[in-house]
PDB file of N, CA, C and O in Angstrom:
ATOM      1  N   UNK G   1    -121.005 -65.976   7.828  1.00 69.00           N
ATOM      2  CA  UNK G   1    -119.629 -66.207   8.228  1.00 69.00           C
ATOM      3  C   UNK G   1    -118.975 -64.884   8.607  1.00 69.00           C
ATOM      4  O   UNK G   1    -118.723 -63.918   7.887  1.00 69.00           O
ATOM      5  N   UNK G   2    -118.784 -65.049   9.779  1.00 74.00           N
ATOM      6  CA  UNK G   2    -117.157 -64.094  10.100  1.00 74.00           C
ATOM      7  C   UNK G   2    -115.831 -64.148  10.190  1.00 74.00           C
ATOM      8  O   UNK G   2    -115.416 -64.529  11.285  1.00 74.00           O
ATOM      9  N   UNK G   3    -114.998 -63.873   9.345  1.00 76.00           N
ATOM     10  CA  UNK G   3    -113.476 -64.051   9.003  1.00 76.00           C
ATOM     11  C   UNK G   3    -113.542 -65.291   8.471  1.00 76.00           C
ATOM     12  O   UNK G   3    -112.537 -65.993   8.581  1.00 76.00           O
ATOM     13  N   UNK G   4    -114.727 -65.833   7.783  1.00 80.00           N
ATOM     14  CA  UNK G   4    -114.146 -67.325   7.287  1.00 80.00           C
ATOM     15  C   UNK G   4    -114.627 -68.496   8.522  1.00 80.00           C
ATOM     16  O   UNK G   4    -114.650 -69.672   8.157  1.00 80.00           O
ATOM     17  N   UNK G   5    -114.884 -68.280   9.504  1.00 79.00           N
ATOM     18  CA  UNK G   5    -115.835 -68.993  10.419  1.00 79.00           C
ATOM     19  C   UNK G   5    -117.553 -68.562  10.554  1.00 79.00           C
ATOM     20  O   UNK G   5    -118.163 -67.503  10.700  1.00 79.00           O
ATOM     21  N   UNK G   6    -117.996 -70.247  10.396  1.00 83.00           N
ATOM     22  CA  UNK G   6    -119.657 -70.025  10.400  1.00 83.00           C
ATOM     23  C   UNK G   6    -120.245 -69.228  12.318  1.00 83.00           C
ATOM     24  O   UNK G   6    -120.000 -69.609  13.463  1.00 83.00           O
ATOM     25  N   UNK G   7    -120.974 -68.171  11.820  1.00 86.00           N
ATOM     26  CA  UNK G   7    -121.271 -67.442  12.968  1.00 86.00           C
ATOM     27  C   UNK G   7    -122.563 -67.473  13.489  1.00 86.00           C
ATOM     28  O   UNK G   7    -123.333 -66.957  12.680  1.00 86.00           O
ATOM     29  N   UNK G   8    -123.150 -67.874  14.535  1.00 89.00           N
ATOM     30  CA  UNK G   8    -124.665 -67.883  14.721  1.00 89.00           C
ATOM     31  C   UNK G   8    -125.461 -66.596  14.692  1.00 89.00           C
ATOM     32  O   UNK G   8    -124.554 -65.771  14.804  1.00 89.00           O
ATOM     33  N   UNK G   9    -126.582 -65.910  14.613  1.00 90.00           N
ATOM     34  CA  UNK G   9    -127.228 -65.086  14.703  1.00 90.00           C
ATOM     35  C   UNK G   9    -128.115 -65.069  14.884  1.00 90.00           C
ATOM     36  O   UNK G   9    -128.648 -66.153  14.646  1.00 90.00           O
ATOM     37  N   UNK G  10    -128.997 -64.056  15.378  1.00 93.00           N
ATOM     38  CA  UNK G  10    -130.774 -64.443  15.273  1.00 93.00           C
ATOM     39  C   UNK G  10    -131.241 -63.144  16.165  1.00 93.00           C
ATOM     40  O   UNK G  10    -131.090 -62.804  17.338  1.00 93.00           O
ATOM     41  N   UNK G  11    -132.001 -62.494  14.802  1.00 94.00           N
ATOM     42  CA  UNK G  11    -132.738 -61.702  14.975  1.00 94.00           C
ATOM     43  C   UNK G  11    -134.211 -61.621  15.975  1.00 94.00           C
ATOM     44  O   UNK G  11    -135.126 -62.439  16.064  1.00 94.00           O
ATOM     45  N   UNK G  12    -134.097 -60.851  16.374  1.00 92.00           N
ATOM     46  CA  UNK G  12    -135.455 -60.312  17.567  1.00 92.00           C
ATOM     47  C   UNK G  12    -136.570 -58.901  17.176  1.00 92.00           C
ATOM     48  O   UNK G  12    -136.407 -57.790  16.672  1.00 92.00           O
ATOM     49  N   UNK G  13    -136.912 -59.127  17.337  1.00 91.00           N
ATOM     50  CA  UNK G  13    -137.979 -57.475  17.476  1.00 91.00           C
ATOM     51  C   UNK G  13    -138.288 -57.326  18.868  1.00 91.00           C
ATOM     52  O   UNK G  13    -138.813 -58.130  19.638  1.00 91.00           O
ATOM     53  N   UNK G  14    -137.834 -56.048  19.077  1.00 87.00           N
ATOM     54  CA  UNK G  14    -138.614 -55.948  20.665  1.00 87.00           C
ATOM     55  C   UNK G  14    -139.403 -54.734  21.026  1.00 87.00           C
ATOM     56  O   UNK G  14    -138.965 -53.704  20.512  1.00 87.00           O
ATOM     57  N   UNK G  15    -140.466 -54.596  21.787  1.00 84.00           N
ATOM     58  CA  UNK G  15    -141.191 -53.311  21.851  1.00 84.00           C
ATOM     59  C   UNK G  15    -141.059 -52.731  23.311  1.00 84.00           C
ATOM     60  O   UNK G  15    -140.952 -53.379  24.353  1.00 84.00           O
ATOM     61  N   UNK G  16    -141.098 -51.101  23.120  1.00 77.00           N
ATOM     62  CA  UNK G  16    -141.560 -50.527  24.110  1.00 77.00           C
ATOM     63  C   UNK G  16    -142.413 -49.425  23.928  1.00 77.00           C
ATOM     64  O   UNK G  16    -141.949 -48.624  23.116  1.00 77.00           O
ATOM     65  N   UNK G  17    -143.167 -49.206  24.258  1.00 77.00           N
ATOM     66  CA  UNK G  17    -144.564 -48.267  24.658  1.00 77.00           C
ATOM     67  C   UNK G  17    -144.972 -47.853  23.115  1.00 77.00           C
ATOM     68  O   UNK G  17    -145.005 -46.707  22.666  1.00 77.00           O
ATOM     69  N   UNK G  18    -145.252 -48.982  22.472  1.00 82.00           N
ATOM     70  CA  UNK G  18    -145.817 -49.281  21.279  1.00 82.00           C
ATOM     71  C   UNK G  18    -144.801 -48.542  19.877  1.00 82.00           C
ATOM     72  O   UNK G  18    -145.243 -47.939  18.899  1.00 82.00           O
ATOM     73  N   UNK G  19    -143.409 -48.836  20.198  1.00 85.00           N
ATOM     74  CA  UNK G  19    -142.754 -48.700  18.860  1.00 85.00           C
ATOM     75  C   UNK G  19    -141.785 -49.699  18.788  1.00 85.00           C
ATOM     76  O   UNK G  19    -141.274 -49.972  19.874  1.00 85.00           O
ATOM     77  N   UNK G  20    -141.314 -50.434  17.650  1.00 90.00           N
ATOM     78  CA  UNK G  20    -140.487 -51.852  17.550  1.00 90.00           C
ATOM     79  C   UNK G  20    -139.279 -51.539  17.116  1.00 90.00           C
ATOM     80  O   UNK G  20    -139.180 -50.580  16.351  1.00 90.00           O
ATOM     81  N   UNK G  21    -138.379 -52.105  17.418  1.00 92.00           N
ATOM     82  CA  UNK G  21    -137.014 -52.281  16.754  1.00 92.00           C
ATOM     83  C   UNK G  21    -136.191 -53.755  16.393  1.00 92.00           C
ATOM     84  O   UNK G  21    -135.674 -54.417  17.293  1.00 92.00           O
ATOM     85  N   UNK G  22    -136.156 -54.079  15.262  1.00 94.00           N
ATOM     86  CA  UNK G  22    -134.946 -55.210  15.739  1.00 94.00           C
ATOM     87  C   UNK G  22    -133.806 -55.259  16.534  1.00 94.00           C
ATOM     88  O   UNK G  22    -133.047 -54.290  16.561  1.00 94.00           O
ATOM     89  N   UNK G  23    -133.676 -55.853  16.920  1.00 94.00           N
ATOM     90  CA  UNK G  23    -132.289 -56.693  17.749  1.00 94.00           C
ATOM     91  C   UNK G  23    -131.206 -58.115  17.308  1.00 94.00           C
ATOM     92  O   UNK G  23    -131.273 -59.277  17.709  1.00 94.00           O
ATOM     93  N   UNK G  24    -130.264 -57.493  16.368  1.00 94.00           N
ATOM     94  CA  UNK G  24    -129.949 -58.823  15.995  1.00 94.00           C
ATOM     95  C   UNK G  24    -128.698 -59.512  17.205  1.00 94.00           C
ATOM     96  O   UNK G  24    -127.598 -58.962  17.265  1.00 94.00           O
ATOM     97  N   UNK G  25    -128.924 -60.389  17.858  1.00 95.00           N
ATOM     98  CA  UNK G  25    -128.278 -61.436  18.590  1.00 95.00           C
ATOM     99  C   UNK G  25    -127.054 -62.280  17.618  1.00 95.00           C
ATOM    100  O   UNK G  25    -127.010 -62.803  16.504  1.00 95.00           O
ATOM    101  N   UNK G  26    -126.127 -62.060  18.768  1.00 93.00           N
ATOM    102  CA  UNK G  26    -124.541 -62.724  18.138  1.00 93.00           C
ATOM    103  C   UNK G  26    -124.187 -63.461  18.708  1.00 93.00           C
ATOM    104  O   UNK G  26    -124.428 -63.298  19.904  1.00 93.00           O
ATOM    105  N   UNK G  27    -123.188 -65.093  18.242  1.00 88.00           N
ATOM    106  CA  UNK G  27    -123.159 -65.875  18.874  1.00 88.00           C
ATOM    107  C   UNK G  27    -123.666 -66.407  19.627  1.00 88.00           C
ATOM    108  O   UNK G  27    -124.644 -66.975  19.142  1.00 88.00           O
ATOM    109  N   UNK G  28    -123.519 -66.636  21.026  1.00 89.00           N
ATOM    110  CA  UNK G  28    -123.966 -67.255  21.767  1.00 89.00           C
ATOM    111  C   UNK G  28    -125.175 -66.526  22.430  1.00 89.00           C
ATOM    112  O   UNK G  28    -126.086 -67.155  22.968  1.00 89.00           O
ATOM    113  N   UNK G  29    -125.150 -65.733  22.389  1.00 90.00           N
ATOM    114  CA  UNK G  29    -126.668 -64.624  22.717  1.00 90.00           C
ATOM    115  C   UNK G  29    -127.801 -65.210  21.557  1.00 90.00           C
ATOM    116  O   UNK G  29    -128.993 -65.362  21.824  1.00 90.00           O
ATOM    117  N   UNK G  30    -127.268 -65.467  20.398  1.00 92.00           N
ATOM    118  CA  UNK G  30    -128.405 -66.194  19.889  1.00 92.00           C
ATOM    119  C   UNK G  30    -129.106 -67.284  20.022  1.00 92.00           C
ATOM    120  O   UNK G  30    -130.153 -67.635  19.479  1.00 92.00           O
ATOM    121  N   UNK G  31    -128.474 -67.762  20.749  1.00 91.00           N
ATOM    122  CA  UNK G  31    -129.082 -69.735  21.922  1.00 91.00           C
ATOM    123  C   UNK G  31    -128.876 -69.477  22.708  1.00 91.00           C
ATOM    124  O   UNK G  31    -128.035 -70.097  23.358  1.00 91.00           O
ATOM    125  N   UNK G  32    -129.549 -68.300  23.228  1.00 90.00           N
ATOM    126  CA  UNK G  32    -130.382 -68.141  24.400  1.00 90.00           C
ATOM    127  C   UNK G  32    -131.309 -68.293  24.336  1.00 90.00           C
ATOM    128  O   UNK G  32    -131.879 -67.623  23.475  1.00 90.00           O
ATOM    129  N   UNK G  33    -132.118 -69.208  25.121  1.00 91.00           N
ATOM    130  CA  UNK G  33    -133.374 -69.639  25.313  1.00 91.00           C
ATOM    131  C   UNK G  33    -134.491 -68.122  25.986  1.00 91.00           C
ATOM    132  O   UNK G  33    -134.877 -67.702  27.076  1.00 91.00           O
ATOM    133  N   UNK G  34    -134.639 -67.707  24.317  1.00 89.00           N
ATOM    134  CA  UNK G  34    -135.632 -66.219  24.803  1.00 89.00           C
ATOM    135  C   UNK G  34    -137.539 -66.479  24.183  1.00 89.00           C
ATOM    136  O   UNK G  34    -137.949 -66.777  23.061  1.00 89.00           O
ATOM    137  N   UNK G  35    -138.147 -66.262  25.211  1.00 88.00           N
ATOM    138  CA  UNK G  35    -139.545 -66.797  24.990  1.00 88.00           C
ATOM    139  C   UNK G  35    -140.001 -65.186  24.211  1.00 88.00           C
ATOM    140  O   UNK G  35    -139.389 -64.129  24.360  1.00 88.00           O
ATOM    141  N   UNK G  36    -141.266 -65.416  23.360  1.00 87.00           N
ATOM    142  CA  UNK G  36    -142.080 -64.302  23.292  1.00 87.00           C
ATOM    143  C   UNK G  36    -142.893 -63.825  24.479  1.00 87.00           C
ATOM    144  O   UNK G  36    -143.620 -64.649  25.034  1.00 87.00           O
ATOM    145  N   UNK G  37    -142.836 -62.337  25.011  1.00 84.00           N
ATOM    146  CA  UNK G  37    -143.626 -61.685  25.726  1.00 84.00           C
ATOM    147  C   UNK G  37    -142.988 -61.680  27.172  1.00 84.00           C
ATOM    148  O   UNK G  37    -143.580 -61.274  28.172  1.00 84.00           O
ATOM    149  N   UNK G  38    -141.245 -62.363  27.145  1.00 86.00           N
ATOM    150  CA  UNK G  38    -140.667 -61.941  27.873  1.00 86.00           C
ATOM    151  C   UNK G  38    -140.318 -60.525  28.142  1.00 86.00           C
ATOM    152  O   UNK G  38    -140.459 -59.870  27.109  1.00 86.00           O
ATOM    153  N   UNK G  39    -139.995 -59.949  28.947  1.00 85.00           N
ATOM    154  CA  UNK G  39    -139.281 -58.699  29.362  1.00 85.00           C
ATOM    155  C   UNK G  39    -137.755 -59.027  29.425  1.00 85.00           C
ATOM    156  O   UNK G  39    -137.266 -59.940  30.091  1.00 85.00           O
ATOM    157  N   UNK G  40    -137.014 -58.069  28.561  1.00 86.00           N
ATOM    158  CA  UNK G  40    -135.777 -57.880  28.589  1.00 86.00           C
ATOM    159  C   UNK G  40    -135.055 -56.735  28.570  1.00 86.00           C
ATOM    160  O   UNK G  40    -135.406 -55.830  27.813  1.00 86.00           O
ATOM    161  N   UNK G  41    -134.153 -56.620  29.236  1.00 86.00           N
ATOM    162  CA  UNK G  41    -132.737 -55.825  29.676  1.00 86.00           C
ATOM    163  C   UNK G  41    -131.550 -56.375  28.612  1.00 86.00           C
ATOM    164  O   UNK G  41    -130.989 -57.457  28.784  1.00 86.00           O
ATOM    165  N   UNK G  42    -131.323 -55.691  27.762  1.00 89.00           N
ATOM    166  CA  UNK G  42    -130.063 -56.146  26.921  1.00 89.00           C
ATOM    167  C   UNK G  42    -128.975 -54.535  27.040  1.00 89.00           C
ATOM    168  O   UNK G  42    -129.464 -53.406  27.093  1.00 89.00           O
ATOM    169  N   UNK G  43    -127.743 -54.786  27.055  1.00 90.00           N
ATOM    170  CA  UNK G  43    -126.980 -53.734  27.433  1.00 90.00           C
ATOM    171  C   UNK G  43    -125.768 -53.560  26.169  1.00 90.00           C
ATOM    172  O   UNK G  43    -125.073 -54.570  26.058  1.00 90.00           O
ATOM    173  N   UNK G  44    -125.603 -53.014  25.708  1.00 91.00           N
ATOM    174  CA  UNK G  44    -124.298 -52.271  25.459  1.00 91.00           C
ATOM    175  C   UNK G  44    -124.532 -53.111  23.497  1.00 91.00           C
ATOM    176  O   UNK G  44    -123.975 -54.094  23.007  1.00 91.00           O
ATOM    177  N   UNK G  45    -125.390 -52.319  23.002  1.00 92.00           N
ATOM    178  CA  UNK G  45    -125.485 -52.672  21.563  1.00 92.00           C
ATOM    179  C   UNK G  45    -125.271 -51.342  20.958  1.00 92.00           C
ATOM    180  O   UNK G  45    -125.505 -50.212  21.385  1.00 92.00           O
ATOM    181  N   UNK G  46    -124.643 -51.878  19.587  1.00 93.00           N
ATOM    182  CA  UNK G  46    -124.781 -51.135  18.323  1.00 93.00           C
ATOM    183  C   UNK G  46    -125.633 -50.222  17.605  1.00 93.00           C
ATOM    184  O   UNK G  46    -126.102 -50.848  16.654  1.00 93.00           O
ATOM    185  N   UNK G  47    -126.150 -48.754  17.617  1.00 93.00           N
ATOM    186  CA  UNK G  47    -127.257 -48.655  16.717  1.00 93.00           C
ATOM    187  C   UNK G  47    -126.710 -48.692  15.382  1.00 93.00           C
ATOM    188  O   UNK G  47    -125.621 -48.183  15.114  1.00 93.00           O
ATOM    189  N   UNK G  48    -127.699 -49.494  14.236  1.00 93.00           N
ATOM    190  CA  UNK G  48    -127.234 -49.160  12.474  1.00 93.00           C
ATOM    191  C   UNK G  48    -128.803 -48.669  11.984  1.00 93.00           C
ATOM    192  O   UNK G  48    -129.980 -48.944  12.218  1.00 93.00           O
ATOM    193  N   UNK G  49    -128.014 -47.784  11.172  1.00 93.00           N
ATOM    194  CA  UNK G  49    -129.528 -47.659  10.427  1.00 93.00           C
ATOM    195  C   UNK G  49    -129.197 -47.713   8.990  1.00 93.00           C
ATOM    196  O   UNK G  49    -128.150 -47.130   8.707  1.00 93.00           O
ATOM    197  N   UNK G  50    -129.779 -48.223   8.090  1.00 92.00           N
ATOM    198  CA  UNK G  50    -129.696 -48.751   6.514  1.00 92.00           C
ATOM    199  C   UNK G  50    -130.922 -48.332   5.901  1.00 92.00           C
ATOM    200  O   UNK G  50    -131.870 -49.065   6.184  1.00 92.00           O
ATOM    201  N   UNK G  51    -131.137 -47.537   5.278  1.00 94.00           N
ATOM    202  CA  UNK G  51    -132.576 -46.793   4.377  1.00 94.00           C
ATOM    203  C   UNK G  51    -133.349 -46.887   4.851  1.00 94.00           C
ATOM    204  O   UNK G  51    -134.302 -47.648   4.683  1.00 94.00           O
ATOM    205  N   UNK G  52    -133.080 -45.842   5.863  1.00 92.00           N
ATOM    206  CA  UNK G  52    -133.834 -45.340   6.829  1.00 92.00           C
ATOM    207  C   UNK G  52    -134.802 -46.285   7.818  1.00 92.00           C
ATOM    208  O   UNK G  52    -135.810 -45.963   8.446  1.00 92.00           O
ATOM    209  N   UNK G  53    -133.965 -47.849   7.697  1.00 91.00           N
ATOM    210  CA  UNK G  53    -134.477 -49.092   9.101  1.00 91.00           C
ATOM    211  C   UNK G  53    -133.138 -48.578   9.817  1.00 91.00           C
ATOM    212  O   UNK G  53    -132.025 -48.195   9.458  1.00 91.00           O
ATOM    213  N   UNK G  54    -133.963 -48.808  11.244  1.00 92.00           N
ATOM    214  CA  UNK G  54    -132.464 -48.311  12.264  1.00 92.00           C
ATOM    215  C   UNK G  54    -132.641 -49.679  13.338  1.00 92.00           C
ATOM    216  O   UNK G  54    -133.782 -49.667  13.800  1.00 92.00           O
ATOM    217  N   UNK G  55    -132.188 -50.325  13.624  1.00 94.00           N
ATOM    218  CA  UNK G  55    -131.879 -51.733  14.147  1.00 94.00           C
ATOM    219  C   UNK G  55    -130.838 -51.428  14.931  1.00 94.00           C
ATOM    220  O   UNK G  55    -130.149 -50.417  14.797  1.00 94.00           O
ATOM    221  N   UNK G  56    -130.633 -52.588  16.068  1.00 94.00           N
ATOM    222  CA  UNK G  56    -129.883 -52.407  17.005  1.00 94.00           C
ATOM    223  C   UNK G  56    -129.234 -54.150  16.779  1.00 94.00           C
ATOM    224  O   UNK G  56    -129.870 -55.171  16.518  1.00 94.00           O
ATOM    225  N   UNK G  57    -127.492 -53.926  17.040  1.00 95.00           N
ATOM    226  CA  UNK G  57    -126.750 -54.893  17.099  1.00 95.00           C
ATOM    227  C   UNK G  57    -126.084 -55.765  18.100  1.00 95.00           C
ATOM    228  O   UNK G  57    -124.946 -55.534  17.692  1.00 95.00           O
ATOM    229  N   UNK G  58    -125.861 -56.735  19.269  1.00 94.00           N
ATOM    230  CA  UNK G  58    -125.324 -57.074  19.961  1.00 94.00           C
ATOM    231  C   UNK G  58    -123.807 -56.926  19.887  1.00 94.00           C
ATOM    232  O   UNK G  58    -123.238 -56.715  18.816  1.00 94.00           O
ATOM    233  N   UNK G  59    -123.162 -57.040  21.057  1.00 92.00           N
ATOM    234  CA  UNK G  59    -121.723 -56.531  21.040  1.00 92.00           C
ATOM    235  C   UNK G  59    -121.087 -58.057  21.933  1.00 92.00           C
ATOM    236  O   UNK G  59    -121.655 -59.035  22.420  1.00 92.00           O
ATOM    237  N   UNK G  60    -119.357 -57.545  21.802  1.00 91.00           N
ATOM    238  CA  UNK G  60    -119.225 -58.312  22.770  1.00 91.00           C
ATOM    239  C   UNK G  60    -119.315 -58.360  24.350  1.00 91.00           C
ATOM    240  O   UNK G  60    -119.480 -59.236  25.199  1.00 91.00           O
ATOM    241  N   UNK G  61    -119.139 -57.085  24.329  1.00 93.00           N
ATOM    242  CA  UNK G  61    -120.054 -56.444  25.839  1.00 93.00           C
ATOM    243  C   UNK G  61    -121.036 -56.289  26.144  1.00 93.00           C
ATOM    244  O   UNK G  61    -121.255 -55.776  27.241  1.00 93.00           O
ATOM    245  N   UNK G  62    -122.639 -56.883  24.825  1.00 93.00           N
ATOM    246  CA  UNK G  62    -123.788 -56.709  25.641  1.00 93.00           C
ATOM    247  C   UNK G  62    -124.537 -58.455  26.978  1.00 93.00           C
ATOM    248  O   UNK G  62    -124.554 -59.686  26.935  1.00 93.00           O
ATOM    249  N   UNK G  63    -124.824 -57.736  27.577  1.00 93.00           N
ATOM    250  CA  UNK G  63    -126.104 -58.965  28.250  1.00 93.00           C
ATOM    251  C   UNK G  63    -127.474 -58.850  28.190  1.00 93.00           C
ATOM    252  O   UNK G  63    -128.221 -57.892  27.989  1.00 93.00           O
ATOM    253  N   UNK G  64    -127.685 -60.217  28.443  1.00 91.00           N
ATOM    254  CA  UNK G  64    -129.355 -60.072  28.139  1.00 91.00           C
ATOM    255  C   UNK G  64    -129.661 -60.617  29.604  1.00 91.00           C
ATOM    256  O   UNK G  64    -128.911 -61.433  30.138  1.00 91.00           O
ATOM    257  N   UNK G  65    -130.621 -60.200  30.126  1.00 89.00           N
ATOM    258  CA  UNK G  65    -131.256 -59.824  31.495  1.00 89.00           C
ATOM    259  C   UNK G  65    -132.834 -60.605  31.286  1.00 89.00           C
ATOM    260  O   UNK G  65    -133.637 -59.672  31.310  1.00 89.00           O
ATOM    261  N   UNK G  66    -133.287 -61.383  31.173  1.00 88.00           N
ATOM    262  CA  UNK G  66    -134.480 -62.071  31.441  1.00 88.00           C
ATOM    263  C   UNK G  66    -135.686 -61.333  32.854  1.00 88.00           C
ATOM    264  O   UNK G  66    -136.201 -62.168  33.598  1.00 88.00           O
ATOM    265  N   UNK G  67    -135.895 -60.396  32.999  1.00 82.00           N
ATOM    266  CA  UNK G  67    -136.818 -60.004  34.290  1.00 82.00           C
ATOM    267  C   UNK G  67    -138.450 -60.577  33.881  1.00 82.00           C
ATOM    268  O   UNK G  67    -139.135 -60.640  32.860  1.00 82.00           O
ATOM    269  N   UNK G  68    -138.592 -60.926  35.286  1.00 77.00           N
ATOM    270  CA  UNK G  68    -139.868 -61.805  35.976  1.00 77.00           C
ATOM    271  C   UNK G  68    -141.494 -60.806  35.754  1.00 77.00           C
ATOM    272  O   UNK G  68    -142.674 -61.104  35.568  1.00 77.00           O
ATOM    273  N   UNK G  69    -140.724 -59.554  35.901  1.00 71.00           N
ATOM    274  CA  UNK G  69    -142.025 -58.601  36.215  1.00 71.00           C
ATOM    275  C   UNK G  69    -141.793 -57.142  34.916  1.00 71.00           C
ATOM    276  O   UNK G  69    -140.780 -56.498  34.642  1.00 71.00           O
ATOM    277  N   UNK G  70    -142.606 -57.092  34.601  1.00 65.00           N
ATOM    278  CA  UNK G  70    -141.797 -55.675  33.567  1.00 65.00           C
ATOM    279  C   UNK G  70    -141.186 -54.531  34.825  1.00 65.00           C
ATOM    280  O   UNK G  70    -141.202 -54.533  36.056  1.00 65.00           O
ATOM    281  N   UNK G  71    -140.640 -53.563  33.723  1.00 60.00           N
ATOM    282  CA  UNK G  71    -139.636 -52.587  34.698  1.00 60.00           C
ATOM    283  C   UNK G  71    -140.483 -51.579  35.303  1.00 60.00           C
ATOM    284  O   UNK G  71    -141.543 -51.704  34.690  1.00 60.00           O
ATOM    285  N   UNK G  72    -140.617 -50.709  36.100  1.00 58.00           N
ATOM    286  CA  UNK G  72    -141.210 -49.719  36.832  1.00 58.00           C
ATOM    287  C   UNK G  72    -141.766 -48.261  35.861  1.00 58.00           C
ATOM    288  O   UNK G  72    -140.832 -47.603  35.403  1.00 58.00           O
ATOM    289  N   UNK G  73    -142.919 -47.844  35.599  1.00 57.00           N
ATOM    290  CA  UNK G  73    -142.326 -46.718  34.803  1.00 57.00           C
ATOM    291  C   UNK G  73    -142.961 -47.000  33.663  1.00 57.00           C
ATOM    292  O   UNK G  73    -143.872 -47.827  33.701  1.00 57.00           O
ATOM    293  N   UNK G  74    -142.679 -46.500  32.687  1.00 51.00           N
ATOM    294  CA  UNK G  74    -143.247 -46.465  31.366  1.00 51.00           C
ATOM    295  C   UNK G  74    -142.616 -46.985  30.353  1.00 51.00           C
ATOM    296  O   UNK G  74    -143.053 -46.974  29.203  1.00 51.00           O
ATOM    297  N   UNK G  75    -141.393 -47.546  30.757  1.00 51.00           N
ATOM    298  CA  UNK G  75    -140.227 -48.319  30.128  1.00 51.00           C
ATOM    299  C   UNK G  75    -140.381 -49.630  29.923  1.00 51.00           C
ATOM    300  O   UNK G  75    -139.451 -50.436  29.947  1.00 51.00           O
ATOM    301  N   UNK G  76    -141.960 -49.998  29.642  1.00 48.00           N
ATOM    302  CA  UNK G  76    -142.051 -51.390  29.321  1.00 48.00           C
ATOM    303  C   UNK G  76    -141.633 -51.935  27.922  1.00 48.00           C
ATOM    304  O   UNK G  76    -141.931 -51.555  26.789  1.00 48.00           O
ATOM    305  N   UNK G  77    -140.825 -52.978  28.384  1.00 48.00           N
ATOM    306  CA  UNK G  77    -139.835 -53.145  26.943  1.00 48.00           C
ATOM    307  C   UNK G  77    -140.479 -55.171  26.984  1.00 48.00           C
ATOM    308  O   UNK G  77    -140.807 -55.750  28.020  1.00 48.00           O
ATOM    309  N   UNK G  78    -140.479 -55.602  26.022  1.00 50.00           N
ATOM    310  CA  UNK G  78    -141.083 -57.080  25.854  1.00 50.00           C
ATOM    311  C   UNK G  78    -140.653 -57.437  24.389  1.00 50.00           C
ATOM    312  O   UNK G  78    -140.518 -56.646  23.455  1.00 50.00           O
ATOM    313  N   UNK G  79    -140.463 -58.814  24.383  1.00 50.00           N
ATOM    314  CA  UNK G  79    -140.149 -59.181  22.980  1.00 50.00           C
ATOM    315  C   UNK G  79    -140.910 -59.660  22.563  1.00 50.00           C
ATOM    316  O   UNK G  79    -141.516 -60.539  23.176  1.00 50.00           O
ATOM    317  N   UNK G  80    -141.304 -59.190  20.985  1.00 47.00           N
ATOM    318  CA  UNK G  80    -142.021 -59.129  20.120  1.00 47.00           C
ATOM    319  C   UNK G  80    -142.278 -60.194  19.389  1.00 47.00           C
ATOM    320  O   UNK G  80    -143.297 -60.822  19.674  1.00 47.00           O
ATOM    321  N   UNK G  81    -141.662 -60.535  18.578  1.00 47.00           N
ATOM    322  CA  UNK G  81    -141.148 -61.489  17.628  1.00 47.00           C
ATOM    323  C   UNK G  81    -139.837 -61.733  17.239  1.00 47.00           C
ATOM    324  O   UNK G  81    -139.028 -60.818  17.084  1.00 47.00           O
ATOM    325  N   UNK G  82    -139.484 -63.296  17.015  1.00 48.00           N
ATOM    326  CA  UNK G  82    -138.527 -63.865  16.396  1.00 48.00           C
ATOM    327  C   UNK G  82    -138.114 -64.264  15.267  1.00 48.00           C
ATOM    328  O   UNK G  82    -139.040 -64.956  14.843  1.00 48.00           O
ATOM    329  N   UNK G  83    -137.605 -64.260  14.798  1.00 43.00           N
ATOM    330  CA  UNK G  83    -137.209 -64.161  12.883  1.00 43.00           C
ATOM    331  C   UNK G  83    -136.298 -65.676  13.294  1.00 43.00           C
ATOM    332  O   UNK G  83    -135.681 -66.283  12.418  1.00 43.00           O
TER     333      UNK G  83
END
C-alpha cells in the first residue's frame, strides 16, 4: 500500500553484458505484458541500494520500450527473470 491505497508492483531482473540488477515496476508498468528474453529500454528510474543490493526503481516519468532486435554495441540489455 501507498498512502493507504493498494499499489501494484512487480519486480524484474534484467541483464547486460553478464551483470543483473533488479527493476522494481510501479503501477501500471507492472501489467505490462513483459516476456522473458525480451530486450528493453526503460527510462528515468531510481537507483537504491540497501546492504550493499543496489536495485533500480520505476518513476513516474519512466517508460518501458519493448525493442524487436537488441541495441547496437555492447549494450545488450534483456530481461532476465520475473519475481
Amino acid at each position: 500500500k501507498v498512502n493507504g491505497t493498494d499499489t501494484v508492483i512487480r519486480t524484474i531482473s534484467i541483464e547486460e553484458n553478464g551483470k543483473k540488477i533488479d527493476v522494481t515496476l510501479w503501477r501500471e508498468m507492472a501489467e505490462e505484458d513483459l516476456k522473458i528474453g525480451q530486450y528493453l529500454s526503460i527510462s528515468h528510474c531510481m537507483l537504491n541500494e540497501w546492504q550493499l543490493h543496489k536495485s533500480l526503481n520505476t518513476t513516474r516519468n519512466s517508460k518501458i520500450q519493448v525493442n524487436n532486435i537488441p541495441p547496437l554495441g555492447n549494450n545488450q540489455i534483456k530481461t532476465y527473470f520475473f519475481s
